Short mmCIF file of C-alpha atoms and ligand atoms in Angstrom, two decimals:
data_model
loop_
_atom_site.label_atom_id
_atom_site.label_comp_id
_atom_site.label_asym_id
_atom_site.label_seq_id
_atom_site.Cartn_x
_atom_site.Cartn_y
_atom_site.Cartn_z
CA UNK A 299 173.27 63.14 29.73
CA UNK A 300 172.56 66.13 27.96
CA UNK A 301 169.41 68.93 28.82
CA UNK A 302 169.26 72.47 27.28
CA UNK A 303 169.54 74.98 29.25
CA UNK A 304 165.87 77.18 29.98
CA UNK A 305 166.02 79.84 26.87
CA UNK A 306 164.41 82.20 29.52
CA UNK A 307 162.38 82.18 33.60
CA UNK A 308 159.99 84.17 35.11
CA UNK A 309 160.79 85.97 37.99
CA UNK A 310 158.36 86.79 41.00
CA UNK A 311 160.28 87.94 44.02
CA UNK A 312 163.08 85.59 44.65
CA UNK A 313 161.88 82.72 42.54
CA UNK A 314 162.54 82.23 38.98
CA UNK A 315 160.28 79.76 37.16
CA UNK A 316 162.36 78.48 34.44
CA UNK A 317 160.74 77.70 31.02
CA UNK A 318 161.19 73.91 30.61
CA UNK A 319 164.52 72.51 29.10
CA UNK A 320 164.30 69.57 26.57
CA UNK A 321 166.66 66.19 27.02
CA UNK A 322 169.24 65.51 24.34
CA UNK A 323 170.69 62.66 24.84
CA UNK A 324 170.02 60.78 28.18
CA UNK A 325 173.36 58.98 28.02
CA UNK A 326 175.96 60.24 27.09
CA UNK A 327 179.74 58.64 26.89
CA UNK A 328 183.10 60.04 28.21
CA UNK A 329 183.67 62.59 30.80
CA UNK A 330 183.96 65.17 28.13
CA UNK A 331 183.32 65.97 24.52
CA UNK A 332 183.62 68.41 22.38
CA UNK A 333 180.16 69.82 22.50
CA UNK A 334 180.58 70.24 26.42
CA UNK A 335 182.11 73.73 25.60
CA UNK A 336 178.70 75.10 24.19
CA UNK A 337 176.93 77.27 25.76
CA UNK A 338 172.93 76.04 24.87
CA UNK A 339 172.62 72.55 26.87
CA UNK A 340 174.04 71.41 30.66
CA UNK A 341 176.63 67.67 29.82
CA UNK A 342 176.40 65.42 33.01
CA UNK A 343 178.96 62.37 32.82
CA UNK A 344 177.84 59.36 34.42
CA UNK A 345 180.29 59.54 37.12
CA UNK A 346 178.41 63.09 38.07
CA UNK A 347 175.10 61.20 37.96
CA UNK A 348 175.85 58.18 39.58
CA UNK A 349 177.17 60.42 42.55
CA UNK A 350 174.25 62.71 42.29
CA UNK A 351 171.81 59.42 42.78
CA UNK A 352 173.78 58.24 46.20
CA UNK A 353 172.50 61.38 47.54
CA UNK A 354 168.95 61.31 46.70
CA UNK A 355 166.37 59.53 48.43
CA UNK A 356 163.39 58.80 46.20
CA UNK A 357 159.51 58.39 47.67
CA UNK A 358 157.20 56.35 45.99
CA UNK A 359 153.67 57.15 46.92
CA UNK A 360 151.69 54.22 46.61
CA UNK A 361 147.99 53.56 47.40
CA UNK A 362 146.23 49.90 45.41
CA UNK A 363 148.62 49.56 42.63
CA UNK A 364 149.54 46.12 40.78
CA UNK A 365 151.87 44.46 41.84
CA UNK A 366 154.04 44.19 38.51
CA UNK A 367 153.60 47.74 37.94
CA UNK A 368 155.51 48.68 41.29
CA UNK A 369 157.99 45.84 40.37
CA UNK A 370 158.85 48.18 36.71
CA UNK A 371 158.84 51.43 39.31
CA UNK A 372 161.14 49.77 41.47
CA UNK A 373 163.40 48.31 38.56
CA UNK A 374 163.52 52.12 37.16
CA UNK A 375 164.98 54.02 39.96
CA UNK A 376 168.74 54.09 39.47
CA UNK A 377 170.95 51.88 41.56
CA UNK A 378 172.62 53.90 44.06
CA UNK A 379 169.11 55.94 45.07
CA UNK A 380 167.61 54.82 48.46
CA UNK A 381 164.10 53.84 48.18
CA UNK A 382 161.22 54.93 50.35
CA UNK A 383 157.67 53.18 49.58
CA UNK A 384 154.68 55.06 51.59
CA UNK A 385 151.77 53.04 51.04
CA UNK A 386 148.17 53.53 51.88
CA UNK A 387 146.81 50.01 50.27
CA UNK A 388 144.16 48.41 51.92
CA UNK A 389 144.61 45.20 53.92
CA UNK A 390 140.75 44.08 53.25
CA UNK A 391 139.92 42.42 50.88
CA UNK A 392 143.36 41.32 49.63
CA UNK A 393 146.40 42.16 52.02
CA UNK A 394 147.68 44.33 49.25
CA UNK A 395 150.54 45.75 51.76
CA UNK A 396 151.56 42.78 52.42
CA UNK A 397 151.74 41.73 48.61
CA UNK A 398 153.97 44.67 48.37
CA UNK A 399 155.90 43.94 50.71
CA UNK A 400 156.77 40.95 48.90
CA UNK A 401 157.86 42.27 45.73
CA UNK A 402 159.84 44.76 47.79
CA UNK A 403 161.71 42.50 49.50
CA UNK A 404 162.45 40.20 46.51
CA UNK A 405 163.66 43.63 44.63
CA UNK A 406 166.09 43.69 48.53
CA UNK A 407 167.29 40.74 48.41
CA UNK A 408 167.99 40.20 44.78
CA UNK A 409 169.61 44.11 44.41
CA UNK A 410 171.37 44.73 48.08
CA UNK A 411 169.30 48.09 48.14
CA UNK A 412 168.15 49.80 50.91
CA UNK A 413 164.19 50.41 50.20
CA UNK A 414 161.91 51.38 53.24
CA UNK A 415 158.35 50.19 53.16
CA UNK A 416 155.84 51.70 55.52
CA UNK A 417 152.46 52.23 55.79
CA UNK A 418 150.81 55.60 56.64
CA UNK A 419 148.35 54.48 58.64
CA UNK A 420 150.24 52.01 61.24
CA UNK A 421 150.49 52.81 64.64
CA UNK A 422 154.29 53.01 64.17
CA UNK A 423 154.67 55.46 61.63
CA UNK A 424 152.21 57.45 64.61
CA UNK A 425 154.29 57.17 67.03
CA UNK A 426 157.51 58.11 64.94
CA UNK A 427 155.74 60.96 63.99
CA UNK A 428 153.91 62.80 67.01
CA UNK A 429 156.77 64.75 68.59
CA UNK A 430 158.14 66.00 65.34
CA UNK A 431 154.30 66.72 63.24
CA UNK A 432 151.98 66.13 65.44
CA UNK A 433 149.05 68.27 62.57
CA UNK A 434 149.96 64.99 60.36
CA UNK A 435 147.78 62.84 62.95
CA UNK A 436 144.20 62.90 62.84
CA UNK A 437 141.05 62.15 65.73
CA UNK A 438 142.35 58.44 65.71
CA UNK A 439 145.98 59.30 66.42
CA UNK A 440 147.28 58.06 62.68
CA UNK A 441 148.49 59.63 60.01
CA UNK A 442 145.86 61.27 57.48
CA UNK A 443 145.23 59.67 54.15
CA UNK A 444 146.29 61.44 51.86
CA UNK A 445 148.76 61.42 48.90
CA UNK A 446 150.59 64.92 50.10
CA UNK A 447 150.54 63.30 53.32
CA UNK A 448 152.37 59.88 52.39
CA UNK A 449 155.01 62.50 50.30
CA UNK A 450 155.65 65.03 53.41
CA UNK A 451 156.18 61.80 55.78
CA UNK A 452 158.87 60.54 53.16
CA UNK A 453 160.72 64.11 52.77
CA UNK A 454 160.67 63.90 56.45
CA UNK A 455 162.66 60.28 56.42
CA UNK A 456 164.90 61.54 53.59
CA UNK A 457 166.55 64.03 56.18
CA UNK A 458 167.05 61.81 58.39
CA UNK A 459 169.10 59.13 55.69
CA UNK A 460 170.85 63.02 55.29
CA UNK A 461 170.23 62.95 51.28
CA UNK A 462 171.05 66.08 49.90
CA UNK A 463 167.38 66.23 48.06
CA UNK A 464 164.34 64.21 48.06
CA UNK A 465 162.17 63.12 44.90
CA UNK A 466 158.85 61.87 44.15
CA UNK A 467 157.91 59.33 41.89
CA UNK A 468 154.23 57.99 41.66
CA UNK A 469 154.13 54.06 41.86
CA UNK A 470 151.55 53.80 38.60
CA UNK A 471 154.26 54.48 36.09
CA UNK A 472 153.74 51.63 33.45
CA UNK A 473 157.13 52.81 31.82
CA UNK A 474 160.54 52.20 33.76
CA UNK A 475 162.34 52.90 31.54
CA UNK A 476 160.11 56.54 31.80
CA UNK A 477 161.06 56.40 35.77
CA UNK A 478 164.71 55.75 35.19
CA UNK A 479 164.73 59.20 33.03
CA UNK A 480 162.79 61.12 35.76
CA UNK A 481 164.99 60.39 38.21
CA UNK A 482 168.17 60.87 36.01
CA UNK A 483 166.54 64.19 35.40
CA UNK A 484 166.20 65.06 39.05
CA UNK A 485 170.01 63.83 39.95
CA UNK A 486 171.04 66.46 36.45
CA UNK A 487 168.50 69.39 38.65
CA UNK A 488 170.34 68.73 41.77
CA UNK A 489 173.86 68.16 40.06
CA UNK A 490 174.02 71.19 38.20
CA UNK A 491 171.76 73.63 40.46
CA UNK A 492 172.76 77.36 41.09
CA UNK A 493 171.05 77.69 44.60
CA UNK A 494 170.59 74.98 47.04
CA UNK A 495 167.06 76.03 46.96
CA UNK A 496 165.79 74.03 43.79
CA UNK A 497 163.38 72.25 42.85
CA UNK A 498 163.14 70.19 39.39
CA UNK A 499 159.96 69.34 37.95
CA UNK A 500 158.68 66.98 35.46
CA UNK A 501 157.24 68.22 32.44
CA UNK A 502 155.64 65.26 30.59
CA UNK A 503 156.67 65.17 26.90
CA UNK A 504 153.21 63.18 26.26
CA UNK A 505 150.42 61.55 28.39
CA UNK A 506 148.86 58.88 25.80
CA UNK A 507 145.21 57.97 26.54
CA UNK A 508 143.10 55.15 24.11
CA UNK A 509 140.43 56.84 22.29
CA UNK A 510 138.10 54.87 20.04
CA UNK A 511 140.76 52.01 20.05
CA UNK A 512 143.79 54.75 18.75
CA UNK A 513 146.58 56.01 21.20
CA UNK A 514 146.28 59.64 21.23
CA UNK A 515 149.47 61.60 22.29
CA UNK A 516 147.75 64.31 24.39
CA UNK A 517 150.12 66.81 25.66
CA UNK A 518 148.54 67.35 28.65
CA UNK A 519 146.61 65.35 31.49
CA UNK A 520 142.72 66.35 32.20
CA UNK A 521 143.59 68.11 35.43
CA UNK A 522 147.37 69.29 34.37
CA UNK A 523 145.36 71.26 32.01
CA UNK A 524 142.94 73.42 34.20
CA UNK A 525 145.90 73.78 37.10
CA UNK A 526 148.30 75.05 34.83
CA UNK A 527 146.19 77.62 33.54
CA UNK A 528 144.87 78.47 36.82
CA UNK A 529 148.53 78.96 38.68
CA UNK A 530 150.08 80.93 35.34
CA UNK A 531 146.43 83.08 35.80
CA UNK A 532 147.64 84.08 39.48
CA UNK A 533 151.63 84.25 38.14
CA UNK A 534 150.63 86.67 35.42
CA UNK A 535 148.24 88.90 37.49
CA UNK A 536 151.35 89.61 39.46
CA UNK A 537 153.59 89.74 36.27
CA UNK A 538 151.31 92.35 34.85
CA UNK A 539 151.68 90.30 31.70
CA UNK A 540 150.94 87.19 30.29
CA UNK A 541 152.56 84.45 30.84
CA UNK A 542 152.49 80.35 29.94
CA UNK A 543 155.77 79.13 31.53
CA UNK A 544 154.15 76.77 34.10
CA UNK A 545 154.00 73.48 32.44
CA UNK A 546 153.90 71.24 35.63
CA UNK A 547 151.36 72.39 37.87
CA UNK A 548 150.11 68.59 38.61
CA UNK A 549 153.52 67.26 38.16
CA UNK A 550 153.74 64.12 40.98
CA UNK A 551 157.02 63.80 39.58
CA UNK A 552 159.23 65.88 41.00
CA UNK A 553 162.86 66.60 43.01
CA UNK A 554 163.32 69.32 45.97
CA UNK A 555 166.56 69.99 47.36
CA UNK A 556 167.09 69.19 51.12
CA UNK A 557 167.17 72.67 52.73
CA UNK A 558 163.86 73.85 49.99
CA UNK A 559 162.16 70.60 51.05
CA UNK A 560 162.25 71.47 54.76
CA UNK A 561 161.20 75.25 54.56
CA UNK A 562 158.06 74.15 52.03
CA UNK A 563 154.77 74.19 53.80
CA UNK A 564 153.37 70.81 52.03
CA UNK A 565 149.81 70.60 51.01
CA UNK A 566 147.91 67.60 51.63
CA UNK A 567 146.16 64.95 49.25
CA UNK A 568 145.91 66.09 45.56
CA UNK A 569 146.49 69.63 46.31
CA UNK A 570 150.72 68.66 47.05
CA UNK A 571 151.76 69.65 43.79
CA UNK A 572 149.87 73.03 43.09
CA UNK A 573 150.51 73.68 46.24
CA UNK A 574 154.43 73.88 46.19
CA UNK A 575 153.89 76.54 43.64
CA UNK A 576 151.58 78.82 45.55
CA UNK A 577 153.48 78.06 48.79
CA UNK A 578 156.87 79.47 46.90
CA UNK A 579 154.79 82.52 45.53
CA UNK A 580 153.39 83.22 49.20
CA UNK A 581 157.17 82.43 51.24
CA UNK A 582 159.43 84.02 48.43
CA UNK A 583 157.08 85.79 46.10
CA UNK A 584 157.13 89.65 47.95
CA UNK A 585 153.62 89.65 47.38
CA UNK A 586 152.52 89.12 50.77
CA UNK A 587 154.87 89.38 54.09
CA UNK A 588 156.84 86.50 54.44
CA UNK A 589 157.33 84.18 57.30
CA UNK A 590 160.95 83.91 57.82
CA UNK A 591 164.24 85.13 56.09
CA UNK A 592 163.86 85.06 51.61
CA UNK A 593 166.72 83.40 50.31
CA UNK A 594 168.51 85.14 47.51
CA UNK A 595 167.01 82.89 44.69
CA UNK A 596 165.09 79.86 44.52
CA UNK A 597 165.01 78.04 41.46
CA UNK A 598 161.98 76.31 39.65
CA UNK A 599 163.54 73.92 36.99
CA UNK A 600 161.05 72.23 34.65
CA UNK A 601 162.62 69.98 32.21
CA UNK A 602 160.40 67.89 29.25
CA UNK A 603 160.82 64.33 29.37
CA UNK A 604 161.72 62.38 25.87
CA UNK A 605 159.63 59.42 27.21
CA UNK A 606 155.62 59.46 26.87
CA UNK A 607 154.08 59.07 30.61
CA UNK A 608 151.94 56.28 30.34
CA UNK A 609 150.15 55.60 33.59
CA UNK A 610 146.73 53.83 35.27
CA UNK A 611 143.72 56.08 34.32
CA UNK A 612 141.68 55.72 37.27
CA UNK A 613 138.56 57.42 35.72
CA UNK A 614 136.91 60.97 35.00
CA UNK A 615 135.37 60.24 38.61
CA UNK A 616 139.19 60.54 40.21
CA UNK A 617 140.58 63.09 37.60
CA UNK A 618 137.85 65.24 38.91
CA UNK A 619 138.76 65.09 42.22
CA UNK A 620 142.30 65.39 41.43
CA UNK A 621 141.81 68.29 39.77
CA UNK A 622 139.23 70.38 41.95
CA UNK A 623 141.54 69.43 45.45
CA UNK A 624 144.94 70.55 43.42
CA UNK A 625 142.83 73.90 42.31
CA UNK A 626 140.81 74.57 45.43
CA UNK A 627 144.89 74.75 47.03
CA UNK A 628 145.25 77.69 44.51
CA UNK A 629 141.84 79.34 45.11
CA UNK A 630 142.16 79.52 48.85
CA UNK A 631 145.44 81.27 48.84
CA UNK A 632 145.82 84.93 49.80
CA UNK A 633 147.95 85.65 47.12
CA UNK A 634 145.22 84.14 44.87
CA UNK A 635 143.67 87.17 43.23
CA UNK A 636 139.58 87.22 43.42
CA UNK A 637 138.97 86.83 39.70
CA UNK A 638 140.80 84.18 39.43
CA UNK A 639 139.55 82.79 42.69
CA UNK A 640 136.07 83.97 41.60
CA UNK A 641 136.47 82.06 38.07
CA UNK A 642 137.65 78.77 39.17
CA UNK A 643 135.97 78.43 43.27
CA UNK A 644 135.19 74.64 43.82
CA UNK A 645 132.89 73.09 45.81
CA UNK A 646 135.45 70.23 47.18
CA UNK A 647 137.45 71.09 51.26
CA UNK A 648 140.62 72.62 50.49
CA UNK A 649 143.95 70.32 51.50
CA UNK A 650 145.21 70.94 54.77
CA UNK A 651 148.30 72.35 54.70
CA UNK A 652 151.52 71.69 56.85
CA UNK A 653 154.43 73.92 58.89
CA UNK A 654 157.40 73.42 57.33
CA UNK A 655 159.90 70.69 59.06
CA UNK A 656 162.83 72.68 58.65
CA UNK A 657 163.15 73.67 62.30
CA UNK A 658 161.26 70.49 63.66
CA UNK A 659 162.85 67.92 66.28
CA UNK A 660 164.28 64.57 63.63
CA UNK A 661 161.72 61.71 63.28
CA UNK A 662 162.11 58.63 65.93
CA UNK A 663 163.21 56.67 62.86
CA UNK A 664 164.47 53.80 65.29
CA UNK A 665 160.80 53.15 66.43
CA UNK A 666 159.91 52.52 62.24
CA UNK A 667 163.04 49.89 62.54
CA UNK A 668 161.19 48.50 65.93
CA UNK A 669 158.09 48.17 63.80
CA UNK A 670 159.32 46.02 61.40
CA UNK A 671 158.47 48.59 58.69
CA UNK A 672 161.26 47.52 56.42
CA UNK A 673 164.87 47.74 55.15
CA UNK A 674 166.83 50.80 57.52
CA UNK A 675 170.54 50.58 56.78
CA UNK A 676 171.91 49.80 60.23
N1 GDD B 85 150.58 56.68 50.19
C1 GDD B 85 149.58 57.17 49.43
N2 GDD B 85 148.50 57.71 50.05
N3 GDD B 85 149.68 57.13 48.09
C2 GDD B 85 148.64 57.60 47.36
C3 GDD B 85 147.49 58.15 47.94
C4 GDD B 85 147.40 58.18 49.38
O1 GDD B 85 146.42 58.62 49.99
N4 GDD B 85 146.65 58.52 46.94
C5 GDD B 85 147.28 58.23 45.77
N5 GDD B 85 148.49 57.67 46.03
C6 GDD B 85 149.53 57.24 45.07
C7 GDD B 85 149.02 56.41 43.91
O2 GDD B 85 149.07 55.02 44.17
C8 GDD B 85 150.00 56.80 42.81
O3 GDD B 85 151.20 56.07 42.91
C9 GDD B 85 150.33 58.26 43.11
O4 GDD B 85 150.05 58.43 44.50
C10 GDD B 85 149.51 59.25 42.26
O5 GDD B 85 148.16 59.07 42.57
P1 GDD B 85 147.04 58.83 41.46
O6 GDD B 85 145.76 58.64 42.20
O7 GDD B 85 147.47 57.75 40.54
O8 GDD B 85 147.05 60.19 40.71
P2 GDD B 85 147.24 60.50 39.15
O9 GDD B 85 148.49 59.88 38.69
O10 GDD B 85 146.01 60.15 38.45
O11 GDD B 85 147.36 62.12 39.32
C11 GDD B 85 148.27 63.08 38.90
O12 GDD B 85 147.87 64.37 39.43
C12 GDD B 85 147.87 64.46 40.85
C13 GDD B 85 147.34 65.80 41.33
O13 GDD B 85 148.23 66.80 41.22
C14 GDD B 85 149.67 62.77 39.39
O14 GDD B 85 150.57 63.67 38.82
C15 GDD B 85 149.73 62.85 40.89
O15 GDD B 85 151.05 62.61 41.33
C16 GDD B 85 149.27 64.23 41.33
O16 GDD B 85 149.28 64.27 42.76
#
C-alpha cells in the first residue's frame, strides 16, 4: 500500500493536525521497490499490514441496519482484525439483534474469527460495566443509547483483547470493498505512526447522494459540512490565521491508538466525533490548563479514501440531528470562542461527555462471556 505523506499540519500545542494524505496504490507487491526510497508517499508491504491488523480491534456501531449490509461490513474488515459489534437494534417489532446475531455467527463459523456481539442495553453489558464507568449507566442501571456510547464501551473491550489501537467502522457501509480500505488505512496510521498518540481519520474521497434520478459525487456530507467549518473556525481563532485543514470533523470512521484512546474523554451520541477534536484541543491544545501530563506530540492523521462512501441516508430529519448534537459538542466547549459559539448555538442538549478510561479498573469481560454475548477467544 502506498499513501503520501501530509505536504504540511497544523500545530496547536502538542497536536499537529495533518493535512490529509491521498492513497496510491492500496496494494502493493513485494517487500520493496524501487520507489520505496522516495521521499513523498509512506510503502507498507503486506506482511507490515497483515501484522498491523492482528493488533487492531475494530468496533462496529450498529443500531437497525439490514441485514446484508452488515454481512458486506463484516466481509470488509481484514482477516486477522478482531471484531466487536455494539448494537442498539430493537427487539420489537422484529428481533433485529437476534437477526444479527445470525449473520454474525454464520460470518464465525464459516471464517474462524473472533467477532463479539453485544448489546448496549442488556443487563450484562451493565453489570460488566459499573465498577469500571459507572457515568455510562443511566436511571435504569443500563447503558445510555447512544452511538458515542456503543463506541466508548468497544474501546473499552479493545484494551482488554490488549490491541495496540482500536477503530471504528459504522455498520451502514454499502461498499466493502470501501471498509476493507478504511481499515487498511487505519493498520498504514498505526504501522507507520511517529507517536503512540495517533489517531487516523477518514477523509471521504466522495459521499454520492441521488438527485433527480443522477448520482451526484458531493464531496462532503450535509453535517460534515457545517462541523468542519465550525471546528477549523475555533482552530483558526487560536491559529491567528486561517485555516481549512480539518476535513473529518464527522468522520465515524476512524483509528485511535491504545494509550490516545484511553486518555480521550469520549463524547456521547452524535457529538463522538467532533468531540475527539475539541477534547485534543482542550487536553493538549495549551489553551486552557490541562488535566494531566501533555505528551510531547500527538498526531492527527487524515488520509482521503480512493473509494466513494456510499452509505444509508436516513433523512434530512436525522442529518439534522446529527449535525446540531456533533456541533452543540463544539459550542459548549471552553475553548470554544463566543463568536463562534455565538454564530452556530443550537437548540438540541449537548452530549454527555465521559472521564477518560486510561486509569480505570479493566472491564469484568468474563461476565459478557457468562451472558452469552458472543464469540470471546478463550
Ligand atoms: N450501538 C449503536 N448505538 N449504534 C448506533 C447508534 C446507537 O445509539 N446510533 C447510530 N448507530 C450506528 C448506526 O447503525 C451506524 O452504523 C453508525 O452508528 C452511524 O450512525 P448513522 O445514524 O448511520 O449516522 P450517519 O452515518 O448518518 O452519520 C455520520 O455522522 C455522524 C455524526 O458525526 C457518520 O459519520 C457517523 O459515524 C457520525 O457519528
Amino acid at each position: 500500500m502506498r499513501i503520501t505523506f501530509p505536504a504540511s499540519h497544523e500545530r496547536i500545542g502538542a497536536v499537529r493536525i495533518h493535512e490529509a494524505g491521498r492513497i496510491i496504490e492500496l496494494d502493493s507487491a513485494g517487500d520493496r521497490c524501487e520507489a520505496d526510497a522516495r521521499a513523498d508517499h509512506a510503502f507498507l508491504s503486506s506482511e507490515v499490514l497483515e501484522s498491523a491488523h492482528r493488533r487492531l480491534t475494530v468496533v462496529v456501531p450498529i443500531k437497525n441496519e439490514r441485514r446484508s449490509t452488515l454481512r458486506g461490513v463484516l466481509a470488509g474488515i481484514p482477516g486477522g482484525c478482531r471484531v466487536v459489534v455494539v448494537s442498539a437494534s430493537e427487539p420489537q417489532p422484529i428481533d433485529r439483534f437476534g437477526l444479527e446475531r445470525e449473520v454474525i455467527d454464520d460470518f464465525v463459523s464459516r471464517t474462524g474469527r473472533h467477532v463479539l456481539h453485544v448489546h448496549q442495553r442488556d443487563a450484562i453489558v451493565a453489570a460488566a460495566f459499573e465498577q469500571s464507568m459507572p457515568e455510562l449507566l443511566d436511571g435504569a442501571g443500563l447503558v445510555k443509547w447512544g452511538k458515542g456510547e456503543a463506541m466508548l464501551v468497544g474501546a473499552m473491550i479493545a484494551r482488554e483483547f490488549d490491541s495496540d489501537a482500536v477503530g471504528f467502522i459504522d455498520a451502514d457501509n454499502y461498499v466493502p470493498g470501501a471498509v476493507n480500505e478504511y481499515v487498511r488505512i487505519f493498520s498504514a496510521t498505526i504501522a507507520s505512526m511517529k507517536s503512540e498518540y495517533t489517531m487516523g481519520r477518514i477523509s471521504w474521497q466522495s459521499k454520492p447522494k441521488v438527485d433527480e434520478g443522477s448520482l451526484v459525487f458531493n464531496r462532503w456530507g450535509r453535517s460534515t459540512t457545517v462541523s468542519n467549518q465550525v471546528l477549523n473556525e475555533v482552530l483558526s481563532h487560536y491559529l491567528g490565521e486561517g485555516t481549512r485543514i480539518i476535513t473529518t470533523g464527522n468522520a465515524g470512521e476512524h483509528v485511535v491508538s491504545m494509550p490516545l484512546a484511553g486518555r480521550l474523554r469520549f463524547t456521547g451520541s452524535f457529538g463522538a466525533e467532533t468531540g475527539q477534536f475539541i477534547d485534543l484541543m482542550e487536553q493538549y491544545g495549551g489553551i486552557i490548563p490541562p488535566i494531566g501530563d501533555v505528551p510531547e506530540r500527538v498526531d492527527v492523521i487524515q488520509t482521503e479514501t480512493i473509494n466513494p462512501h456510499f452509505h444509508e441516508d436516513k433523512g434530512e430529519e436525522h442529518v439534522a440531528i446529527m449535525r446540531d448534537q456533533s456541533v452543540a459538542t463544539i459550542t459548549d466547549s471552553p475553548i470554544c470562542p463566543p463568536h463562534v459559539a455565538e454564530a452556530y448555538r443550537t437548540e438540541v442538549p449537548v452530549p454527555d461527555r465521559y472521564p477518560a478510561f486510561e486509569a480505570r479498573p479493566a472491564i469484568d469481560l468474563e461476565r459478557l462471556e457468562k451472558g452469552g454475548a458472543g464469540d470471546v477467544e478463550r
